[in-house]
XYZ file of C-alpha atoms in Angstrom:
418
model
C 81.312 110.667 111.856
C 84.679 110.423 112.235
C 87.610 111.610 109.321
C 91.330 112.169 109.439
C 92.386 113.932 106.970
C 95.894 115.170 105.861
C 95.843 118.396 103.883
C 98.889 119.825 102.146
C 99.156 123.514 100.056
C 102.372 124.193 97.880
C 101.277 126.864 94.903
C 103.047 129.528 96.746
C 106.200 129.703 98.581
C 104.625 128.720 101.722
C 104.730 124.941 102.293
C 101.992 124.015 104.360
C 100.862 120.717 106.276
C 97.886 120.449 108.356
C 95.635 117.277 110.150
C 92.302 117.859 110.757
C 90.492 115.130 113.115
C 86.598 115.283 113.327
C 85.649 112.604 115.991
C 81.562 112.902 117.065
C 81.305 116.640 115.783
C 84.587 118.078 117.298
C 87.283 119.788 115.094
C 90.380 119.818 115.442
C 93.273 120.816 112.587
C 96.540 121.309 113.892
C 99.285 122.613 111.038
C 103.111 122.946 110.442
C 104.624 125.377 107.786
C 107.638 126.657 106.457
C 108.773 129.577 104.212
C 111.056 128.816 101.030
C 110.218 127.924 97.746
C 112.999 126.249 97.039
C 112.079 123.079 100.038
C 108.737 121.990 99.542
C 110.070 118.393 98.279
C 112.178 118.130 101.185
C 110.217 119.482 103.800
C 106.884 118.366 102.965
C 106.973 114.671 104.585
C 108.516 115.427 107.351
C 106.327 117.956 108.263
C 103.430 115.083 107.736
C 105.259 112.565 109.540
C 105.783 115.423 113.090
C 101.801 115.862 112.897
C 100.784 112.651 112.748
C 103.250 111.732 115.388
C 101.810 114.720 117.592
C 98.185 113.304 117.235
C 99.514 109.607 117.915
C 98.104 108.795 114.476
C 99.673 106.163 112.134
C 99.800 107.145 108.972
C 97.053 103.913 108.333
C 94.331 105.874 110.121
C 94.419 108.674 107.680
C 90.541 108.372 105.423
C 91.920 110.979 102.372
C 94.757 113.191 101.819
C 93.652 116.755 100.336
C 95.772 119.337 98.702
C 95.984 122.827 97.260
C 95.592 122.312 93.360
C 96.480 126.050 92.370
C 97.192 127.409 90.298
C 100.604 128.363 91.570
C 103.693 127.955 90.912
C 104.583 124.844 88.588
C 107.003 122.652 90.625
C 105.016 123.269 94.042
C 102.063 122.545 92.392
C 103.711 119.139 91.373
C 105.152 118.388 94.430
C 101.974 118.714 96.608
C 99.674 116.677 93.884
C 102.786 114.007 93.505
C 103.127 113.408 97.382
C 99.066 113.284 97.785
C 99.244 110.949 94.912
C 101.871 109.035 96.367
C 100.155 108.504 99.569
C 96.795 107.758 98.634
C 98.071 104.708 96.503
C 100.126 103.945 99.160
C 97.548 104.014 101.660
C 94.164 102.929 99.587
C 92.874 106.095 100.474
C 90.890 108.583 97.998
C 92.356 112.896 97.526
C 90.611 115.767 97.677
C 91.958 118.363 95.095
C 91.033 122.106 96.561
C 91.065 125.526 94.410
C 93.838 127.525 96.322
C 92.316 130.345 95.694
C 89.129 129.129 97.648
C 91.584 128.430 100.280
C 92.475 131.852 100.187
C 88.690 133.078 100.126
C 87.880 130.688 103.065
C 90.409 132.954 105.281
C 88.496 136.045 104.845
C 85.611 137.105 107.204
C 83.154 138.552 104.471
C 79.198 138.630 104.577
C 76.507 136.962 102.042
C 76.902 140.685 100.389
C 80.194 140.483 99.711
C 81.999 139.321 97.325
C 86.082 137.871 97.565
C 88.559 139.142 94.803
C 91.442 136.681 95.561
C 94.713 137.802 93.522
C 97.354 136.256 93.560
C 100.796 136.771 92.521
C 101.355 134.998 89.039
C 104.955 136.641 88.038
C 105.684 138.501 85.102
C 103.667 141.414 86.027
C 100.641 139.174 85.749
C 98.012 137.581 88.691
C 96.289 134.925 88.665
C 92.304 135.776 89.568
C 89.357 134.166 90.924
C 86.164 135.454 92.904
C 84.045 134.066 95.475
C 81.082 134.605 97.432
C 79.679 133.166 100.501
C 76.097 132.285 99.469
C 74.861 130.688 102.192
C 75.341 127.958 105.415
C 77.077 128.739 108.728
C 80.046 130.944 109.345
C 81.710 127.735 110.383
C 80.152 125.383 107.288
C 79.468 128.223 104.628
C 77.639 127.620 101.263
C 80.008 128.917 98.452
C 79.270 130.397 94.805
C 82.297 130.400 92.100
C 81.789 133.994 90.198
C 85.360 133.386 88.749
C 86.910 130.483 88.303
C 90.955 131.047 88.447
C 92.415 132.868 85.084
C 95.672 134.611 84.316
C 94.774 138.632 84.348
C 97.557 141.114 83.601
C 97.847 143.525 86.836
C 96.913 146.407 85.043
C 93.983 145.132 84.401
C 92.623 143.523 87.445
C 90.709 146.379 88.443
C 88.721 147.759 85.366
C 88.230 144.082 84.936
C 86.381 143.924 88.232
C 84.811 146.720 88.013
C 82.780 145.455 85.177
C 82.260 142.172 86.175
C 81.080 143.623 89.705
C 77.281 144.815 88.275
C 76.892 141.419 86.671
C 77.938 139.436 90.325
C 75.415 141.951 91.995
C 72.526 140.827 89.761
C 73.686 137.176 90.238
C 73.336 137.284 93.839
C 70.109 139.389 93.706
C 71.516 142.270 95.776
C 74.098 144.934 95.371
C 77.610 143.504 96.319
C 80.436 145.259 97.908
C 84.405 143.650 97.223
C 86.369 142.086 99.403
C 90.152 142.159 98.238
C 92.426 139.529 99.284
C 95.935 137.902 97.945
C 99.241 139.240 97.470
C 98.887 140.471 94.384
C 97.612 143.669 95.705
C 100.480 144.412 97.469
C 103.157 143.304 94.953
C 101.496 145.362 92.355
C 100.059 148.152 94.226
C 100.737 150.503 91.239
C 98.753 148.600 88.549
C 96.090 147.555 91.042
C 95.103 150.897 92.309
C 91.138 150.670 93.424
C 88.666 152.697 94.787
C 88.813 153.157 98.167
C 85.167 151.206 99.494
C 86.919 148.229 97.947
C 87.928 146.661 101.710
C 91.323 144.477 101.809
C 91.555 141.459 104.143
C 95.042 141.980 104.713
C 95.701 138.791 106.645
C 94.263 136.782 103.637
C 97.538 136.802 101.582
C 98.357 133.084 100.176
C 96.458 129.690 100.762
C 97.177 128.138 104.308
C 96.893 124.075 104.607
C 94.509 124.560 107.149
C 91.989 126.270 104.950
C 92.563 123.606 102.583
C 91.470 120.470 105.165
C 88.398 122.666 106.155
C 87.006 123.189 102.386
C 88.308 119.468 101.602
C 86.112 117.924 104.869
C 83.269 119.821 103.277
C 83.907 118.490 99.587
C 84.766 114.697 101.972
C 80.975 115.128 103.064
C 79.523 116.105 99.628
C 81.430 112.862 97.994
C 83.995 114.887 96.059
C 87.264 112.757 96.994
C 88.622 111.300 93.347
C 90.686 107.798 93.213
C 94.825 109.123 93.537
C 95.606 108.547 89.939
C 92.584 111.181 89.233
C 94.119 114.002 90.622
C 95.636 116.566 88.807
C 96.903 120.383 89.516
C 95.251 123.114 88.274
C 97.189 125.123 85.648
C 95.713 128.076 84.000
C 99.112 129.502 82.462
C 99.378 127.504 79.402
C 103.132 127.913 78.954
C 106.132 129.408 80.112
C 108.743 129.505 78.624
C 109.544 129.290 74.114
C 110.630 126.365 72.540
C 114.400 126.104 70.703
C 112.781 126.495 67.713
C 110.749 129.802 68.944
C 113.859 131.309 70.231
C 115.301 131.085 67.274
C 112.453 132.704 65.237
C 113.315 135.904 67.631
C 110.345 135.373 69.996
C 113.072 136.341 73.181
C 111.863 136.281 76.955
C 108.807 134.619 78.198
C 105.162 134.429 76.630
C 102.580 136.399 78.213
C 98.850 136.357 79.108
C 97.771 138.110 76.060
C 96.554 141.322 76.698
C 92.769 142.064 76.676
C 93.814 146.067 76.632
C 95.697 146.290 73.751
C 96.360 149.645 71.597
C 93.198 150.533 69.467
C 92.986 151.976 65.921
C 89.707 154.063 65.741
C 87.522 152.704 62.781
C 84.588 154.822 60.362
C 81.294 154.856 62.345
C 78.692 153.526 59.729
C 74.982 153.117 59.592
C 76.130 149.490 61.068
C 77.139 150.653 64.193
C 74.524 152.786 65.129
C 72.502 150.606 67.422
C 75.700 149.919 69.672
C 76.548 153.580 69.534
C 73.234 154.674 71.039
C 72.776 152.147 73.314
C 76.818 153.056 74.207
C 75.438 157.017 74.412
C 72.534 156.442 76.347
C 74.684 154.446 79.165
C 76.729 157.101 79.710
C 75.008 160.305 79.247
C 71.762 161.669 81.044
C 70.758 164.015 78.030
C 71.875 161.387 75.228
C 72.137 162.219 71.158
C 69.347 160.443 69.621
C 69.618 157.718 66.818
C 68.589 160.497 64.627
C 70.995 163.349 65.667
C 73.869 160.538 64.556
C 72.421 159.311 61.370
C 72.047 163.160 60.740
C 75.376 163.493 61.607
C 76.843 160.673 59.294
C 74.315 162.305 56.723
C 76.400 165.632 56.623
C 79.736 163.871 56.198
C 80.766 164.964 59.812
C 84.065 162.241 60.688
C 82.893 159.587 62.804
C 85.030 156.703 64.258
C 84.470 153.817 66.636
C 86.798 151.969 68.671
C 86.301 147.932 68.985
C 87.489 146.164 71.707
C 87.191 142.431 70.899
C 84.344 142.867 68.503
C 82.572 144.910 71.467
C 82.319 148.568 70.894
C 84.238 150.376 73.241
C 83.745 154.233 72.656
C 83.525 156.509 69.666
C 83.288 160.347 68.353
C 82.161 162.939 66.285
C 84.036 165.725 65.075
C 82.819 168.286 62.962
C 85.503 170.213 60.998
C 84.847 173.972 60.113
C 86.776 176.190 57.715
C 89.167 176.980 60.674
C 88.673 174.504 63.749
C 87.894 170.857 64.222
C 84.714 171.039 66.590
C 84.203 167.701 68.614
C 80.571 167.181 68.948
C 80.233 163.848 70.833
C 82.956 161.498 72.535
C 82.066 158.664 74.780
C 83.565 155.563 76.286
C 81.680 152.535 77.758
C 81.708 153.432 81.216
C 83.367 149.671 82.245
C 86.192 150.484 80.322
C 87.286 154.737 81.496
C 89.980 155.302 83.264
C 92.374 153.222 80.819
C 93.568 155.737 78.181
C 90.530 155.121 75.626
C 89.015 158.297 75.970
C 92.304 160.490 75.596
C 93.339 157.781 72.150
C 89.866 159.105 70.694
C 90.573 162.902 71.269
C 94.585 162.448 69.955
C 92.833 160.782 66.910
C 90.586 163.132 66.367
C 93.023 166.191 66.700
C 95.423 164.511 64.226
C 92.332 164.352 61.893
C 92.225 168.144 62.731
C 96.220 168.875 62.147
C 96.302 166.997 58.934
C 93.217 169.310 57.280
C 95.368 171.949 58.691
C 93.127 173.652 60.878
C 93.835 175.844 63.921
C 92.824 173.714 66.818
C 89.689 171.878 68.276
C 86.772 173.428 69.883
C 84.044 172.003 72.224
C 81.350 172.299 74.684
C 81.222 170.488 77.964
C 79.087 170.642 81.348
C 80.481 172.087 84.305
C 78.580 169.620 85.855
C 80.858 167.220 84.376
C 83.771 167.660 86.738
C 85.379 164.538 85.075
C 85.298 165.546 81.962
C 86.346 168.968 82.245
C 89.534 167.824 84.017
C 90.221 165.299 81.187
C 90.387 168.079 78.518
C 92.267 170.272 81.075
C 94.717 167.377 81.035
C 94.917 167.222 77.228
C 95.685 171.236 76.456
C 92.262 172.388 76.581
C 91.266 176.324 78.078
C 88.307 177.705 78.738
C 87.371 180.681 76.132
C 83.473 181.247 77.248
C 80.909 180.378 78.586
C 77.297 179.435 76.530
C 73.914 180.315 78.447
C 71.602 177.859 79.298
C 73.161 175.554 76.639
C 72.009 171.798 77.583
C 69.230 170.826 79.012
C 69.211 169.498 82.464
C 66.829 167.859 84.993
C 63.098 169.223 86.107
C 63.431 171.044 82.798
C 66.028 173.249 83.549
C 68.757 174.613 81.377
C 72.774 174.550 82.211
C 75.861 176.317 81.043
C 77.969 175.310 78.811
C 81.655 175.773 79.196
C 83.746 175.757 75.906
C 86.821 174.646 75.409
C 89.652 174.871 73.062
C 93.053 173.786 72.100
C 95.243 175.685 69.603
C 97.585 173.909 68.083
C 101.394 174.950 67.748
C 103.241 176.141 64.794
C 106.301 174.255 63.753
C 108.353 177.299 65.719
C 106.664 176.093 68.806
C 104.129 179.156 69.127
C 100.521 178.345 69.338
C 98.605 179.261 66.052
């Protein structure tokens, strides 16, 4: 079967042109691109116009015209959809609207058991995020599964977002999945997108190349995705940006935002209500887990109890019982999708502010030494060792561990500790 196809990709500052001929099961794509932002409009055509001259193709022989839908940036996302427009009315020829974030994932060499994290740069301290996986076909004509469709993330939290959503992919695909990272978003925000280090990067998959885009739009060509010109549309997932007059003027200064999915927590009374979640949250994260009746024994004896919420969703919670002279925490816990982003150490400030305000001395607790983690989290709050209790928890093969306790005074007005 034979196809000409003209592809073009704009949503970054790359503008990108490329042909691809198939003639009796040969490929060819050839491509032109230039760097700057600021001369898609210009340089887009002409770019067209030197490839098709190259291949001794009229601009009449062309069967669609394909480009990079985004989401990108707003004027090259118009520019690319407006020319492809433009030509297939011109021409009587159908378009072929391609995810450029699938263009992106189409550059990376990554197996069935991976799967593609493509972040891309979205301004404003923010990315825009999608996730891919090759699910089947030939390296050359791959089969591939959408696990994300594209979304504006903040860049803090790409990575506890991922590494949440990475157990669900892994039961999608029926196998455990390793992460492919790829985009520039990883590089321009290298300090909010810190990740473990079995997380591989595909460093030469950085922005969508118009080549990528012909080779995913001859595959949609074949599956009878091309849409009449005036059907086409870019892909925007950032609803706004910038205020209106009258918004300015209400004192809503600088530019909206993706709103934030991580936003500061007030812990809330644990009640009979929230017990379910709690032990379900406790058993997920602990090997020797409270029971439901060690915390309905403990809301029995008027011990404090809080939750925190995230989104309706419980997100972590703890028990503190307070003593004629110290505050002793009994449980904290934090959904394990979710550690690593300040949750845990909001709990403990809340519950030694419970503490200060009764007046009491400081907070007292037991922890595992097993528990590496944890033990340098209360190091980095204040907390000392004092002792050590024998055979304290239980462990595995019904064995007993040590307990180490903890404690942090807290400090007089004069600065001293108490």
């Amino acid at each position: 079967m034979e196809l000409n196809l003209l592809a073009l990709e704009t949503s970054s500052s790359r503008c990108g042109v490329a042909l691809l001929r198939a003639v009796d099961g040969r490929l060819e794509v050839s491509a032109r691109e230039h760097e700057g932002s600021q001369e898609h409009a210009e340089r887009l055509l002409p770019m067209a116009n030197e490839l098709l001259a190259q291949s001794g193709l009229a601009p009449g022989a062309l069967h669609a015209v394909a480009f990079g839908q985004g989401p990108g940036g707003f004027t090259g996302l118009r520019v690319a959809c407006g020319v492809a427009q433009g030509m297939g009315l011109g021409l009587g020829i159908p378009v072929l609207p391609i995810v450029s974030h699938q263009a992106v994932a189409a550059q990376v060499a990554a197996a069935q058991s991976e799967a593609i994290v493509v972040a891309l740069d979205a301004r404003m301290n923010e990315v825009y995020l999608a996730v891919y996986r090759r699910s089947g076909g030939s390296k050359d004509e791959p089969v591939w599964e959408v696990l994300q469709a594209p979304m504006l993330i903040a860049a803090a939290e790409v990575v506890p977002w991922t590494a949440h959503h990475l157990p669900v992919w892994s039961v999608q695909a029926a196998q455990p999945l390793g992460l492919v990272l790829a985009g520039d978003a990883w590089d321009a925000y290298a300090a909010d997108m810190t990740h473990s280090l079995q997380w591989r990067r595909a460093a030469d998959a950085q922005r969508p190349e118009a080549a990528s885009v012909a080779r995913l739009a001859r595959q949609g060509w074949l599956r009878g995705e091309a849409v009449a010109p005036e059907l086409a549309a870019p892909l925007y997932v950032r609803d706004k940006v910038a205020f209106t007059t009258a918004e300015r003027m209400r004192g809503e200064g600088g530019n909206p935002r993706a709103q934030p999915s991580l936003a500061p927590l007030v812990p809330q009374p644990l009640t009979d209500a929230d017990l379910d979640e709690v032990v379900a949250l406790e058993a997920h994260v602990q090997s020797f887990p409270w029971t439901r009746g060690n915390f309905a024994d403990a809301l029995a004896a008027g011990y404090g109890a809080w939750t925190l919420r995230r989104e309706g969703k419980l997100a972590g919670f703890c028990i503190v019982m307070f003593a004629p002279d110290v505050a002793h925490l009994l449980v904290i816990a934090v959904s394990k999708h979710l550690h690593r982003q300040g949750l845990g150490g909001e709990l403990l400030d809340w519950c030694e502010q419970r503490a200060r305000e009764r007046g009491l001395e400081g907070v007292l607790l037991e922890v595992r030494p097993s528990n590496t983690s944890a033990v340098s989290f209360y190091k980095r709050h204040g907390y000392l060792q004092i002792g050590v209790r024998r055979a304290y928890y239980p462990a595995e093969k019904g064995g007993r561990e040590d307990a180490l306790v903890m404690q942090k005074r807290f400090e007089t007005a004069t600065g001293a500790p108490a």
